[in-house]
Coordinates of C-alpha atoms and ligand atoms in Angstrom, one line a residue:
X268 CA 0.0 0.0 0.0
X269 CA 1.4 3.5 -1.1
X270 CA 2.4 5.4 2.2
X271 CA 2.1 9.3 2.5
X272 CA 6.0 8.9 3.0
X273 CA 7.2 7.3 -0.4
X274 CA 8.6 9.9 -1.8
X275 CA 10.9 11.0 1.6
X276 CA 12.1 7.6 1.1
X277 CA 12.6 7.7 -2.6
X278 CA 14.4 10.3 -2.0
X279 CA 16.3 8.2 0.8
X280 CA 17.2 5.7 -2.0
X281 CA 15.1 2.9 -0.3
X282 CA 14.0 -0.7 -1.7
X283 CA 10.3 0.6 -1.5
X284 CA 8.9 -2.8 -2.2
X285 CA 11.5 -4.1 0.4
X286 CA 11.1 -1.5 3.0
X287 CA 7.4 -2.3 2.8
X288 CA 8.1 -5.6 3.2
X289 CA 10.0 -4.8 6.7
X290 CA 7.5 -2.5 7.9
X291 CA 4.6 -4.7 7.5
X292 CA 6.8 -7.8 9.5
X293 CA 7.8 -5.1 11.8
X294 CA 4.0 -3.8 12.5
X295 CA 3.0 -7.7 13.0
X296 CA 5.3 -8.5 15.2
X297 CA 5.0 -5.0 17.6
X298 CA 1.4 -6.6 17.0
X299 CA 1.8 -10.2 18.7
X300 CA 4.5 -9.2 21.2
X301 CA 3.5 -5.7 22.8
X302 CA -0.1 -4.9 22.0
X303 CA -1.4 -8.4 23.3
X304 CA -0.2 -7.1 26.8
X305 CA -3.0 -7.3 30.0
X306 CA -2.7 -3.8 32.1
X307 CA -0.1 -1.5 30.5
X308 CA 0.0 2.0 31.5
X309 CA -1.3 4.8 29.4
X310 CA 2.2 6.4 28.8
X311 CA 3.1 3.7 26.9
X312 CA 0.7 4.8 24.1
X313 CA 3.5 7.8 23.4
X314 CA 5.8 4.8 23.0
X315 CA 3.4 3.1 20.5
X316 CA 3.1 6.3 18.7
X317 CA 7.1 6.8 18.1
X318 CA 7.3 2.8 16.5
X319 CA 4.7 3.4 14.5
X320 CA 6.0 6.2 12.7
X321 CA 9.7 4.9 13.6
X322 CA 10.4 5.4 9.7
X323 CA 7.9 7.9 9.1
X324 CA 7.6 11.0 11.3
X325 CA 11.4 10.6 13.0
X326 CA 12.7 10.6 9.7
X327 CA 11.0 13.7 8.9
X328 CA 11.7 15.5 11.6
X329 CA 15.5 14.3 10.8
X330 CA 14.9 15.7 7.3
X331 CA 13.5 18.8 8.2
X332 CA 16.7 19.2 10.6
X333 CA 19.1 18.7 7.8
X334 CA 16.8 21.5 5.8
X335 CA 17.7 23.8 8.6
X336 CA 21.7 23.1 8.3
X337 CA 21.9 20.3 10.8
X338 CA 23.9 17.5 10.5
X339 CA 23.2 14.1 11.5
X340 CA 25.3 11.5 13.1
X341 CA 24.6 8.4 14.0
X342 CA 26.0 5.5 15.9
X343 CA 26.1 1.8 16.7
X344 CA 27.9 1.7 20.8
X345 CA 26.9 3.7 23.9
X346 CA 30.6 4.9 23.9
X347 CA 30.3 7.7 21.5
X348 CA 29.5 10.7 23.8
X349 CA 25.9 12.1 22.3
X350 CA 27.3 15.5 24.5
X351 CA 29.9 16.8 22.2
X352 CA 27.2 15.9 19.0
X353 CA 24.5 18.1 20.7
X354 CA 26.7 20.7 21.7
X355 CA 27.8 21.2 18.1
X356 CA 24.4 21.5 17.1
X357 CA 24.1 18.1 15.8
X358 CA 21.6 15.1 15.9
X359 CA 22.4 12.1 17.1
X360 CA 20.7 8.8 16.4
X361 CA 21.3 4.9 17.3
X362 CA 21.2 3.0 14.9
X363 CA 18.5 -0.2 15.4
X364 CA 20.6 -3.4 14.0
X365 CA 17.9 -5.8 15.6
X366 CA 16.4 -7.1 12.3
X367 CA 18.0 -10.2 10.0
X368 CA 16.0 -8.9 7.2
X369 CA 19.1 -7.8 5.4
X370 CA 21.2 -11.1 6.4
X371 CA 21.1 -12.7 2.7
X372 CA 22.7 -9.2 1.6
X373 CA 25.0 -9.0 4.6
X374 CA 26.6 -12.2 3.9
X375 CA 27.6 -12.1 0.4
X376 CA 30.4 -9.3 2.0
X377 CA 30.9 -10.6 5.1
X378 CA 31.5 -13.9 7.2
X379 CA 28.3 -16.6 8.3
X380 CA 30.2 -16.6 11.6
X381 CA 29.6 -12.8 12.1
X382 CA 27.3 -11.7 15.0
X383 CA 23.2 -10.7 14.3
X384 CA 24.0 -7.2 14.9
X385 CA 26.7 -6.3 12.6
X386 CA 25.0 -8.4 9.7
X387 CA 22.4 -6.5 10.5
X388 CA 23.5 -3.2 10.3
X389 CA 26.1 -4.3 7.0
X390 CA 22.5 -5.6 5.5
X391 CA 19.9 -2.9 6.0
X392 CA 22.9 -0.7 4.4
X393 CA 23.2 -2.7 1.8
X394 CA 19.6 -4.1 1.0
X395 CA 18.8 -0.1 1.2
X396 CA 16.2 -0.4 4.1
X397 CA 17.0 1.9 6.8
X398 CA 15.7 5.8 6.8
X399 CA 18.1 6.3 9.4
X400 CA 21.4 5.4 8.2
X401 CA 20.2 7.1 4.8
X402 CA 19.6 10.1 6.8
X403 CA 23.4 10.5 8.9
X404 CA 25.9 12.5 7.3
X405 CA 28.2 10.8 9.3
X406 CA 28.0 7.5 11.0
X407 CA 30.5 6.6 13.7
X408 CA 32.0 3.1 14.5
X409 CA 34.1 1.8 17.4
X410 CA 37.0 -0.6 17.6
X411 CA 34.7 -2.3 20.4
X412 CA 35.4 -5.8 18.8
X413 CA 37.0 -7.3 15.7
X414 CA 34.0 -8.3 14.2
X415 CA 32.7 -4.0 14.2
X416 CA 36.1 -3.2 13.9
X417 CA 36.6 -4.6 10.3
X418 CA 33.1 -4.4 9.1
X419 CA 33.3 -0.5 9.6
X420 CA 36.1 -1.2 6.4
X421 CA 33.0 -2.6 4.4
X422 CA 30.4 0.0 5.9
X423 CA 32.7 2.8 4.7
X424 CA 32.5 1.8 1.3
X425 CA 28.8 2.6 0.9
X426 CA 28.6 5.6 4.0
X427 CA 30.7 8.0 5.8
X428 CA 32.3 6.7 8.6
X429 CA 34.4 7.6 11.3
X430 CA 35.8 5.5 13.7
X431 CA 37.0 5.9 17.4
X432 CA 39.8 4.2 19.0
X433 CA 37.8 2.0 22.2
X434 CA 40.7 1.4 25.1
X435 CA 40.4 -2.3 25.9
X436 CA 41.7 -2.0 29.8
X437 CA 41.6 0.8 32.2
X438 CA 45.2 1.9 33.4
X439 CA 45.9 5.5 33.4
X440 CA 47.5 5.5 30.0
X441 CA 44.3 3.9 28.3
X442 CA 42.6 6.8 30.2
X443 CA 44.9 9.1 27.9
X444 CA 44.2 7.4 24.9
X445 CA 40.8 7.7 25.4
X446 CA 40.9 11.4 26.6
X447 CA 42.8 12.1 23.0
X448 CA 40.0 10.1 21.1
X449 CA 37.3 12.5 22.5
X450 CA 39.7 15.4 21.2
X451 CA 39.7 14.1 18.2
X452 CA 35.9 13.3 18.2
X453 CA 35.3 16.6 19.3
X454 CA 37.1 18.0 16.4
X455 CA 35.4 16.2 13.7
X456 CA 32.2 16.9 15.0
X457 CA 33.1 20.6 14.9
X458 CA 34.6 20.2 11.4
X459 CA 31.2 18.7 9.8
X460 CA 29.5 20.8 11.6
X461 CA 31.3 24.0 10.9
X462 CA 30.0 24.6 14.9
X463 CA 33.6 25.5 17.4
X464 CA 31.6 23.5 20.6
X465 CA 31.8 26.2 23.2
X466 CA 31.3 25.9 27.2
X467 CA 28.1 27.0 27.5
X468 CA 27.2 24.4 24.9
X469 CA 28.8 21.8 26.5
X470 CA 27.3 21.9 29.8
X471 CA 23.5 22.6 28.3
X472 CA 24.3 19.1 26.5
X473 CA 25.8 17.1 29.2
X474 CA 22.8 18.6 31.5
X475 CA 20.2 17.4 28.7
X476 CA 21.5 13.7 28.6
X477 CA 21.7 13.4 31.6
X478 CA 18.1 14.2 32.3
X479 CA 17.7 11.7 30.0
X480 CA 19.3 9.1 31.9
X481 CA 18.3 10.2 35.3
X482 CA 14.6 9.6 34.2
X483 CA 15.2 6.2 32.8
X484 CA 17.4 5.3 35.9
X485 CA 13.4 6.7 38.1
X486 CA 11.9 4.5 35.4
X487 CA 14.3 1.4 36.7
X488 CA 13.4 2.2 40.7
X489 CA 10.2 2.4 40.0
X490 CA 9.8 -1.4 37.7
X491 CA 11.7 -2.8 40.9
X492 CA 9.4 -2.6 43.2
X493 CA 6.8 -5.8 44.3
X494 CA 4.8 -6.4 42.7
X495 CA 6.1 -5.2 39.6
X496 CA 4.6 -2.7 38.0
X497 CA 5.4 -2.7 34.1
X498 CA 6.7 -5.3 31.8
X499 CA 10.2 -6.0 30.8
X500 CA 9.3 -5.1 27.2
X501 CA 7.6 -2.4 27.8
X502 CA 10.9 -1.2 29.9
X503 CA 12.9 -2.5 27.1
X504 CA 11.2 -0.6 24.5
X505 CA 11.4 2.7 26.5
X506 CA 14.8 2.3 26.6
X507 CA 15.5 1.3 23.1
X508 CA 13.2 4.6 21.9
X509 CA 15.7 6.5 23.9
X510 CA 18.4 6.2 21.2
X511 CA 16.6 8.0 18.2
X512 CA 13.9 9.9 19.8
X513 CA 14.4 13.5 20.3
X514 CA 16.1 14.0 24.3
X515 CA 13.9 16.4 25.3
X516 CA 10.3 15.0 24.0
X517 CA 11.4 11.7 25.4
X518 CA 12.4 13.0 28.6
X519 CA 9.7 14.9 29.6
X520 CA 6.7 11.7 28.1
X521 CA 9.0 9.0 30.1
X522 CA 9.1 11.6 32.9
X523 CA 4.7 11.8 32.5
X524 CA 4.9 8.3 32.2
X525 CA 6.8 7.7 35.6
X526 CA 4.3 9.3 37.4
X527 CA 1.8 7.5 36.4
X528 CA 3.7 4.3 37.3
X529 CA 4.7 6.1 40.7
X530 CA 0.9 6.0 41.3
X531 CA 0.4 2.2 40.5
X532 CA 3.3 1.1 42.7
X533 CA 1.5 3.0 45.5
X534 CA -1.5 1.4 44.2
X535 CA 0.2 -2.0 45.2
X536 CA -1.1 -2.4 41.3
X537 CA 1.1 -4.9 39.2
X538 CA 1.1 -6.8 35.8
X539 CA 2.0 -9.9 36.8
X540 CA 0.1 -12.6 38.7
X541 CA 1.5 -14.1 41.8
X542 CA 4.0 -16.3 41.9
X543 CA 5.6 -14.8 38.6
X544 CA 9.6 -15.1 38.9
X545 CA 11.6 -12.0 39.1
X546 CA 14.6 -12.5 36.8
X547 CA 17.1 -10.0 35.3
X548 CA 19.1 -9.9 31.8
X549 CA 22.5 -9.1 31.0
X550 CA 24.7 -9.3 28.3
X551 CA 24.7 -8.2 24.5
X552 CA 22.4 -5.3 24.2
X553 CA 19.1 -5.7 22.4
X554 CA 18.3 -3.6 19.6
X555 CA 15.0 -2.8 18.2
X556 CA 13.1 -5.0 17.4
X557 CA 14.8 -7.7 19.2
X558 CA 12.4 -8.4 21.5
X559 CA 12.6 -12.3 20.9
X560 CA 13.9 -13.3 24.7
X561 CA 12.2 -11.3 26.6
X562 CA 8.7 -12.3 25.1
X563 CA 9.9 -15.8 25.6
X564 CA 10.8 -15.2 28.7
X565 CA 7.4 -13.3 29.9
X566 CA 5.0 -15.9 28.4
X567 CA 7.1 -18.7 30.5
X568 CA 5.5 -17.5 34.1
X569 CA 8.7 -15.1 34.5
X570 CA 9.1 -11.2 34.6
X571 CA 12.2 -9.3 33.5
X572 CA 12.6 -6.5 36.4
X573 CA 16.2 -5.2 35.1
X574 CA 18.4 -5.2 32.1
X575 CA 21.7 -5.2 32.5
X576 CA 23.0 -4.3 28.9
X577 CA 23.9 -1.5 27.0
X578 CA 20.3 -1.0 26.1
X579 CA 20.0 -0.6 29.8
X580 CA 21.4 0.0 32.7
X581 CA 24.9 0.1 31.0
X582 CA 23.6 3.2 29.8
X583 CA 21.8 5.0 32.4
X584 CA 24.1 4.0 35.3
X585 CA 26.8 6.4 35.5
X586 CA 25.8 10.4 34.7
X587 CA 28.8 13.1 33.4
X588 CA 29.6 14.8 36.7
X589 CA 28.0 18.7 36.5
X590 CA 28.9 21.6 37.7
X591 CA 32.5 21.7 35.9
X592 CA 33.8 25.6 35.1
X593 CA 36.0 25.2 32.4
X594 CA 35.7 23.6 28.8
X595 CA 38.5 21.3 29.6
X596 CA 37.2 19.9 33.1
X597 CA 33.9 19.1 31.5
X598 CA 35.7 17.0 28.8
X599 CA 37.6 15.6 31.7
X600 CA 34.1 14.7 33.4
X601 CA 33.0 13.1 29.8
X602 CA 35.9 10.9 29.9
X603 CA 36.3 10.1 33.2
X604 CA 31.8 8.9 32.8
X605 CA 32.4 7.0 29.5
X606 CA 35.5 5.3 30.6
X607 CA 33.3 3.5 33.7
X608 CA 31.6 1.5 30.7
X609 CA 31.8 -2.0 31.5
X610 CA 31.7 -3.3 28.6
X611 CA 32.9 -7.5 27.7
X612 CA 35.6 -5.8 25.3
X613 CA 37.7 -4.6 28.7
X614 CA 40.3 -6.9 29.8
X615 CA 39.9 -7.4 32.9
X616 CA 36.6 -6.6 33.3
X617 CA 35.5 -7.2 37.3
X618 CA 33.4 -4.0 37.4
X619 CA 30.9 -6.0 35.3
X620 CA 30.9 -8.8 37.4
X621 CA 30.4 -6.3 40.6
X622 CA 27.9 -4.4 39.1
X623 CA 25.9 -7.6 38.1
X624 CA 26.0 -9.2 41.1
X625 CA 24.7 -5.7 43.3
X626 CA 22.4 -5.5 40.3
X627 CA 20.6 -9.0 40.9
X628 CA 20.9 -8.4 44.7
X629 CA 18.9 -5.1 44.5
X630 CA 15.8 -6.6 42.0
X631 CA 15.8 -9.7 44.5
X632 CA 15.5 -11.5 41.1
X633 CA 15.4 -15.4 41.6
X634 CA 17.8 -15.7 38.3
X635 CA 19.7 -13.8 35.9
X636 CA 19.0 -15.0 31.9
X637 CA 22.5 -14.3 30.2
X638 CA 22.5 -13.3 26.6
X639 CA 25.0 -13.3 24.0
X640 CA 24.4 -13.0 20.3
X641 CA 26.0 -16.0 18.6
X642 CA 29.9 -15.4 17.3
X643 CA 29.9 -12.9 19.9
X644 CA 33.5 -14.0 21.5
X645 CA 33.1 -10.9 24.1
X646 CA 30.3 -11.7 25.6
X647 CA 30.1 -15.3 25.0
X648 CA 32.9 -15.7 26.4
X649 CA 32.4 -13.8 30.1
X650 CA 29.1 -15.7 30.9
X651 CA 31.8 -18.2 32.5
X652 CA 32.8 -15.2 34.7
X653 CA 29.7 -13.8 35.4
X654 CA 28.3 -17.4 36.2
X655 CA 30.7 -18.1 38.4
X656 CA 30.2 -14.6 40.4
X657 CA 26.6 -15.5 40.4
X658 CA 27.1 -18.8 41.4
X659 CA 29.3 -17.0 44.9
X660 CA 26.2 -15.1 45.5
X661 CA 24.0 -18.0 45.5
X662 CA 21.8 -16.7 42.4
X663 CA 21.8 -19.5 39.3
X664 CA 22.2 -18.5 35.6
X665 CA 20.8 -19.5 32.4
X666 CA 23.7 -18.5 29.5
X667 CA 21.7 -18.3 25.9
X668 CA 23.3 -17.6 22.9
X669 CA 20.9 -16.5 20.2
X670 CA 20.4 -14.8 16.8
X671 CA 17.6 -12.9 15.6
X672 CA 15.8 -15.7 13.6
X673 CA 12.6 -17.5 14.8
X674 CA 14.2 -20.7 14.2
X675 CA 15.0 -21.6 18.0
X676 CA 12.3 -20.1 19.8
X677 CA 10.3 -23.4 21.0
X678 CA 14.2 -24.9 22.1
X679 CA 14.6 -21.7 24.3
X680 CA 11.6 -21.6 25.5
X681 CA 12.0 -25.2 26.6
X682 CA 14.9 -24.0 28.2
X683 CA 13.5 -20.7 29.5
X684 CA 10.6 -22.7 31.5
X685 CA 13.1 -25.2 33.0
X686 CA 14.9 -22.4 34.2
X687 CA 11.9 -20.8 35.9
X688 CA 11.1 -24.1 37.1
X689 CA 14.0 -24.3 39.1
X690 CA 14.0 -20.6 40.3
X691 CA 11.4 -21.4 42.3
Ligands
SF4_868 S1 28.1 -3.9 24.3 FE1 30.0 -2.8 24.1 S2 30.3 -2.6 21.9 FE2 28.1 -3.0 22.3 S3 27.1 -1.1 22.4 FE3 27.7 -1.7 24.5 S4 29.7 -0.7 24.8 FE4 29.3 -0.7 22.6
SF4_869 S1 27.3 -8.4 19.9 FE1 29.5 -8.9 20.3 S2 30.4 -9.5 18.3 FE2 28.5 -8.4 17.9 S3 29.1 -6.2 17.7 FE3 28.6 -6.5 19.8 S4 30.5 -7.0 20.9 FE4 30.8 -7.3 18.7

């Protein structure tokens, strides 16, 4: 069916025929997965509103920014500071990579063994589906993990990239290296935006993201408490929104949308029935609309009361200190936050394991579910840790490694239930 946005996306240089095609899966499975939901709260109608018009009024609104001289940038990894882009005037969007609707086009340049989420981003790129990454002027990659690292190469082929050097440990002089990529981030930004980022700028910005995070970190009290108050996907999906809305809309509708869950937890109001198991995620973050795990996971008699991934609380957790007088102390403040990341590409990475374990502790969850995409070596690879570290604290662990297909749902949700099972 034509849509009143064709032409914006012809102009986009979409697949039309195969951007329909995504859309209508897309619409299906928001369908089957959020709007069968008992009980959710009213806010999360602003939430519906934003995915429906994900490629529609977004895009405009990022069109009708670039009419006005602003640039866009977007990005794939929580490590690219979003302050120095808004201070120079900029946009800055996350880029989804949850889909495998571009896989058959993603593998003819790039390894089967690749994780979801960079086929995914190589293939909407590539099979000309994704308004957003049409829309960036520039779009910036990370050396979080070889598999990013070298498919930026391919990327940067079809789209302008830039890429920023990631430390992989936290001594002093990785601090320095990371201090110097900022520099050097802040100077491109400035360069493609023809905007010198000045103090005032800089400290508006890192106030207005981290509003941003201090809401979602009242949205993740609030889901906490007993009984709980709002689905896991719903949580999800708030956060995932968070990367490509605009920062102050979404601020001020989550902030709306608190108190109305403020009032249901005084209510003693919750979603679940009794006996539903508290558990918690972590691992590989979950792009939209990768919602595959945690709808597994809620139709199995469980409830997911915390995220800890990078489309959660890796995100929100740590705020840029304020208050900083000079343009160089507030870069200082932007390092110092981003380099607390705990991210599986650190070696060693015991914060992680820390902040899991206090994590799980706080939500009184009765298990954590740990994900990794599948030729993810990072992440894959420090379930053993974070197992074990579980294990000391007396909380069990299910490790699942996963793609985005359909194909293994009924074997993890075998898996899934067994798991409850023996939480309780
Ligand atoms: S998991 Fe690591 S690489 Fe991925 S978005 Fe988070 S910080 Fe970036
Ligand atoms: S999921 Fe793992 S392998 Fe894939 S991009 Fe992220 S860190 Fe790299």
């Amino acid at each position: 069916m034509p849509s009143a946005y064709d032409q914006m996306w012809e102009k986009l240089n979409l697949d039309l025929e195969a951007h329909e095609g995504l859309l209508a899966v897309l619409g299906k499975f928001y369908g089957d997965i959020y709007m069968s939901q008992q009980g959710r709260l009213k806010g999360m109608e602003y939430l519906d509103f934003v995915l429906s018009e994900v490629h529609g009024l977004r895009i405009k609104e990022l069109q009708d920014a670039k009419a006005s001289g602003k640039k866009v940038v977007g990005t794939f990894c929580v490590f690219v500071p979003e302050e120095i882009v808004l201070a120079a005037g900029a946009v800055q969007v996350g880029l989804c990579a949850g889909a495998e609707i571009g896989k058959a086009e993603a593998e003819k340049v790039l390894p089967r063994n690749t994780c979801a989420l960079i086929k995914s981003f190589v293939g909407f790129k590539l099979a000309k589906l994704c308004p957003f990454i049409e829309s960036c002027d520039l779009i910036v990659g990370e050396t979080t993990c070889d598999g990013k690292k070298k498919a930026y190469e391919i990327f940067a082929e079809y789209s302008p990239v830039y890429v920023m050097e990631i430390p992989q440990m936290k001594a002093a002089c990785d601090r320095e290296l990371w201090k110097s990529e900022v520099g050097r981030f802040k100077s491109t930004v400035e360069e493609l935006t023809g905007n010198k980022i000045a103090a005032g700028d800089l400290r508006d910005s890192i106030h207005l993201v981290n509003e941003r995070r201090r809401v979602l970190q009242r949205l993740n009290r609030l889901r906490a408490a007993v009984p709980v108050p709002i689905s896991g996907r719903d949580a999800l999906l708030i956060n995932q929104i968070s990367f490509y809305d605009d920062p102050v809309r979404f601020t001020a509708k989550i902030s709306e949308l608190c108190d109305e869950l403020e009032q249901r937890v005084k209510s003693g109001a919750g979603i679940a029935p009794d006996g539903t198991a508290r558990l918690m995620l972590s691992g590989c973050p979950m792009a939209v609309p990768n919602w595959k795990l945690p709808y597994i996971i809620e139709s199995s008699r469980a409830v997911v009361v915390g995220e800890e991934s990078c489309i959660g609380t890796r995100n929100t957790r740590d705020l840029v200190q304020e208050g900083s007088a000079t343009l160089d102390d507030m870069i200082d403040a932007i390092v110092d936050r981003y380099m607390r990341i705990d991210c599986a590409c650190f070696t060693p990475n015991t914060e992680r394991l820390d902040n899991i374990v206090n994590m799980a502790r706080e939500l009184g969850v009765k298990g954590v579910i740990h994900y990794a995409l599948s030729f993810c070596q990072p992440y894959s690879m420090e379930a053993y840790k974070v197992e074990k570290a579980l294990s000391a604290a007396g909380i069990p662990m299910l490790a699942i490694e996963t793609d985005y297909s359909m194909e293994d749902v009924e074997q993890l949700k075998t898996r899934v239930e067994a798991f409850v099972e023996m939480t309780r």
